[in-house]
Amino acid sequence: MLVRTCGQDAGRELDGCLFETRTYGVAALEAVAAGLAQDRTAVRTALTTSWSNAQAGGQISRRKILKRTMYGPTSFGMLRRRVLLAA
């Protein structure tokens, strides 16, 4: 939303974008802008870097699915083998 509101330079012009968003007069947008302003460094980093944690998130999701499918009458040993085989 912030990138759409302030354009592709939102990371470099974060303070101006947050001020502009607060002037819209919409309480929900003002609250979001205030929250983003509290952690400017993290927001600026997220907008300007190309890093992604999608690979780690995918691995974690896969482990959770394996764990959930093994709930029930299975033992820890079976869960361990299943996880090791999936890796």
PDB file of C-alpha atoms in Angstrom:
ATOM      1  CA  MET A   1       0.000   0.000   0.000  1.00  0.00           C
ATOM      2  CA  LEU A   2       2.746   2.435   0.929  1.00  0.00           C
ATOM      3  CA  VAL A   3       4.618   1.738  -2.300  1.00  0.00           C
ATOM      4  CA  ARG A   4       1.443   2.334  -4.307  1.00  0.00           C
ATOM      5  CA  THR A   5       0.766   5.554  -2.404  1.00  0.00           C
ATOM      6  CA  CYS A   6       4.280   6.973  -2.564  1.00  0.00           C
ATOM      7  CA  GLY A   7       5.736   5.284  -5.631  1.00  0.00           C
ATOM      8  CA  GLN A   8       8.846   3.164  -6.045  1.00  0.00           C
ATOM      9  CA  ASP A   9      10.995   5.638  -4.070  1.00  0.00           C
ATOM     10  CA  ALA A  10       9.083   4.952  -0.848  1.00  0.00           C
ATOM     11  CA  GLY A  11      12.212   3.659   0.890  1.00  0.00           C
ATOM     12  CA  ARG A  12      14.196   6.807   0.237  1.00  0.00           C
ATOM     13  CA  GLU A  13      11.341   9.210   0.908  1.00  0.00           C
ATOM     14  CA  LEU A  14       9.749   7.362   3.808  1.00  0.00           C
ATOM     15  CA  ASP A  15       9.268  10.352   6.099  1.00  0.00           C
ATOM     16  CA  GLY A  16       7.507  12.379   3.410  1.00  0.00           C
ATOM     17  CA  CYS A  17       5.307   9.436   2.481  1.00  0.00           C
ATOM     18  CA  LEU A  18       4.287   8.865   6.084  1.00  0.00           C
ATOM     19  CA  PHE A  19       3.470  12.552   6.522  1.00  0.00           C
ATOM     20  CA  GLU A  20       1.438  12.559   3.302  1.00  0.00           C
ATOM     21  CA  THR A  21      -0.453   9.442   4.393  1.00  0.00           C
ATOM     22  CA  ARG A  22      -1.332  11.086   7.713  1.00  0.00           C
ATOM     23  CA  THR A  23      -2.855  14.078   5.914  1.00  0.00           C
ATOM     24  CA  TYR A  24      -5.484  12.003   4.056  1.00  0.00           C
ATOM     25  CA  GLY A  25      -7.845  12.306   7.013  1.00  0.00           C
ATOM     26  CA  VAL A  26      -8.604   8.579   7.159  1.00  0.00           C
ATOM     27  CA  ALA A  27      -8.203   7.272  10.709  1.00  0.00           C
ATOM     28  CA  ALA A  28      -7.114   3.775   9.630  1.00  0.00           C
ATOM     29  CA  LEU A  29      -4.386   5.144   7.333  1.00  0.00           C
ATOM     30  CA  GLU A  30      -3.214   7.537  10.035  1.00  0.00           C
ATOM     31  CA  ALA A  31      -2.897   4.624  12.465  1.00  0.00           C
ATOM     32  CA  VAL A  32      -0.903   2.577   9.947  1.00  0.00           C
ATOM     33  CA  ALA A  33       1.392   5.520   9.221  1.00  0.00           C
ATOM     34  CA  ALA A  34       1.956   6.089  12.939  1.00  0.00           C
ATOM     35  CA  GLY A  35       2.834   2.414  13.418  1.00  0.00           C
ATOM     36  CA  LEU A  36       5.261   2.448  10.499  1.00  0.00           C
ATOM     37  CA  ALA A  37       6.851   5.640  11.782  1.00  0.00           C
ATOM     38  CA  GLN A  38       7.690   3.938  15.081  1.00  0.00           C
ATOM     39  CA  ASP A  39       9.987   1.491  13.303  1.00  0.00           C
ATOM     40  CA  ARG A  40      11.305   3.550  10.383  1.00  0.00           C
ATOM     41  CA  THR A  41      14.574   1.648  10.086  1.00  0.00           C
ATOM     42  CA  ALA A  42      12.934  -1.743   9.574  1.00  0.00           C
ATOM     43  CA  VAL A  43      10.359  -0.330   7.148  1.00  0.00           C
ATOM     44  CA  ARG A  44      13.016   1.471   5.100  1.00  0.00           C
ATOM     45  CA  THR A  45      15.134  -1.697   4.961  1.00  0.00           C
ATOM     46  CA  ALA A  46      12.158  -3.798   3.854  1.00  0.00           C
ATOM     47  CA  LEU A  47      11.329  -1.337   1.070  1.00  0.00           C
ATOM     48  CA  THR A  48      14.864  -0.917  -0.265  1.00  0.00           C
ATOM     49  CA  THR A  49      16.416  -4.401  -0.101  1.00  0.00           C
ATOM     50  CA  SER A  50      15.706  -7.287  -2.410  1.00  0.00           C
ATOM     51  CA  TRP A  51      16.147  -9.938   0.270  1.00  0.00           C
ATOM     52  CA  SER A  52      13.420 -12.468   0.856  1.00  0.00           C
ATOM     53  CA  ASN A  53      12.812 -15.121   3.479  1.00  0.00           C
ATOM     54  CA  ALA A  54      10.515 -17.134   1.215  1.00  0.00           C
ATOM     55  CA  GLN A  55      12.909 -20.099   1.017  1.00  0.00           C
ATOM     56  CA  ALA A  56      13.121 -20.422   4.791  1.00  0.00           C
ATOM     57  CA  GLY A  57       9.364 -19.957   5.117  1.00  0.00           C
ATOM     58  CA  GLY A  58       8.749 -22.721   2.608  1.00  0.00           C
ATOM     59  CA  GLN A  59      11.029 -25.121   4.466  1.00  0.00           C
ATOM     60  CA  ILE A  60       9.328 -24.326   7.773  1.00  0.00           C
ATOM     61  CA  SER A  61       5.881 -24.843   6.246  1.00  0.00           C
ATOM     62  CA  ARG A  62       6.946 -28.184   4.806  1.00  0.00           C
ATOM     63  CA  ARG A  63       8.229 -29.337   8.215  1.00  0.00           C
ATOM     64  CA  LYS A  64       4.989 -28.259   9.882  1.00  0.00           C
ATOM     65  CA  ILE A  65       2.901 -30.163   7.346  1.00  0.00           C
ATOM     66  CA  LEU A  66       5.005 -33.288   7.886  1.00  0.00           C
ATOM     67  CA  LYS A  67       4.663 -32.920  11.640  1.00  0.00           C
ATOM     68  CA  ARG A  68       0.900 -32.447  11.466  1.00  0.00           C
ATOM     69  CA  THR A  69       0.395 -35.451   9.208  1.00  0.00           C
ATOM     70  CA  MET A  70       2.305 -37.613  11.662  1.00  0.00           C
ATOM     71  CA  TYR A  71       0.178 -36.729  14.710  1.00  0.00           C
ATOM     72  CA  GLY A  72      -1.845 -39.612  16.017  1.00  0.00           C
ATOM     73  CA  PRO A  73      -0.738 -43.191  16.587  1.00  0.00           C
ATOM     74  CA  THR A  74       2.776 -42.629  15.252  1.00  0.00           C
ATOM     75  CA  SER A  75       5.985 -42.586  17.233  1.00  0.00           C
ATOM     76  CA  PHE A  76       8.777 -40.030  17.340  1.00  0.00           C
ATOM     77  CA  GLY A  77      11.015 -42.460  15.442  1.00  0.00           C
ATOM     78  CA  MET A  78       8.583 -42.585  12.529  1.00  0.00           C
ATOM     79  CA  LEU A  79       8.325 -38.790  12.489  1.00  0.00           C
ATOM     80  CA  ARG A  80      12.134 -38.539  12.510  1.00  0.00           C
ATOM     81  CA  ARG A  81      12.469 -40.937   9.566  1.00  0.00           C
ATOM     82  CA  ARG A  82       9.793 -39.101   7.611  1.00  0.00           C
ATOM     83  CA  VAL A  83      11.487 -35.724   8.153  1.00  0.00           C
ATOM     84  CA  LEU A  84      14.922 -37.088   7.222  1.00  0.00           C
ATOM     85  CA  LEU A  85      13.567 -38.709   4.061  1.00  0.00           C
ATOM     86  CA  ALA A  86      11.809 -35.489   3.047  1.00  0.00           C
ATOM     87  CA  ALA A  87      14.967 -33.406   3.452  1.00  0.00           C
TER      88      ALA A  87
END
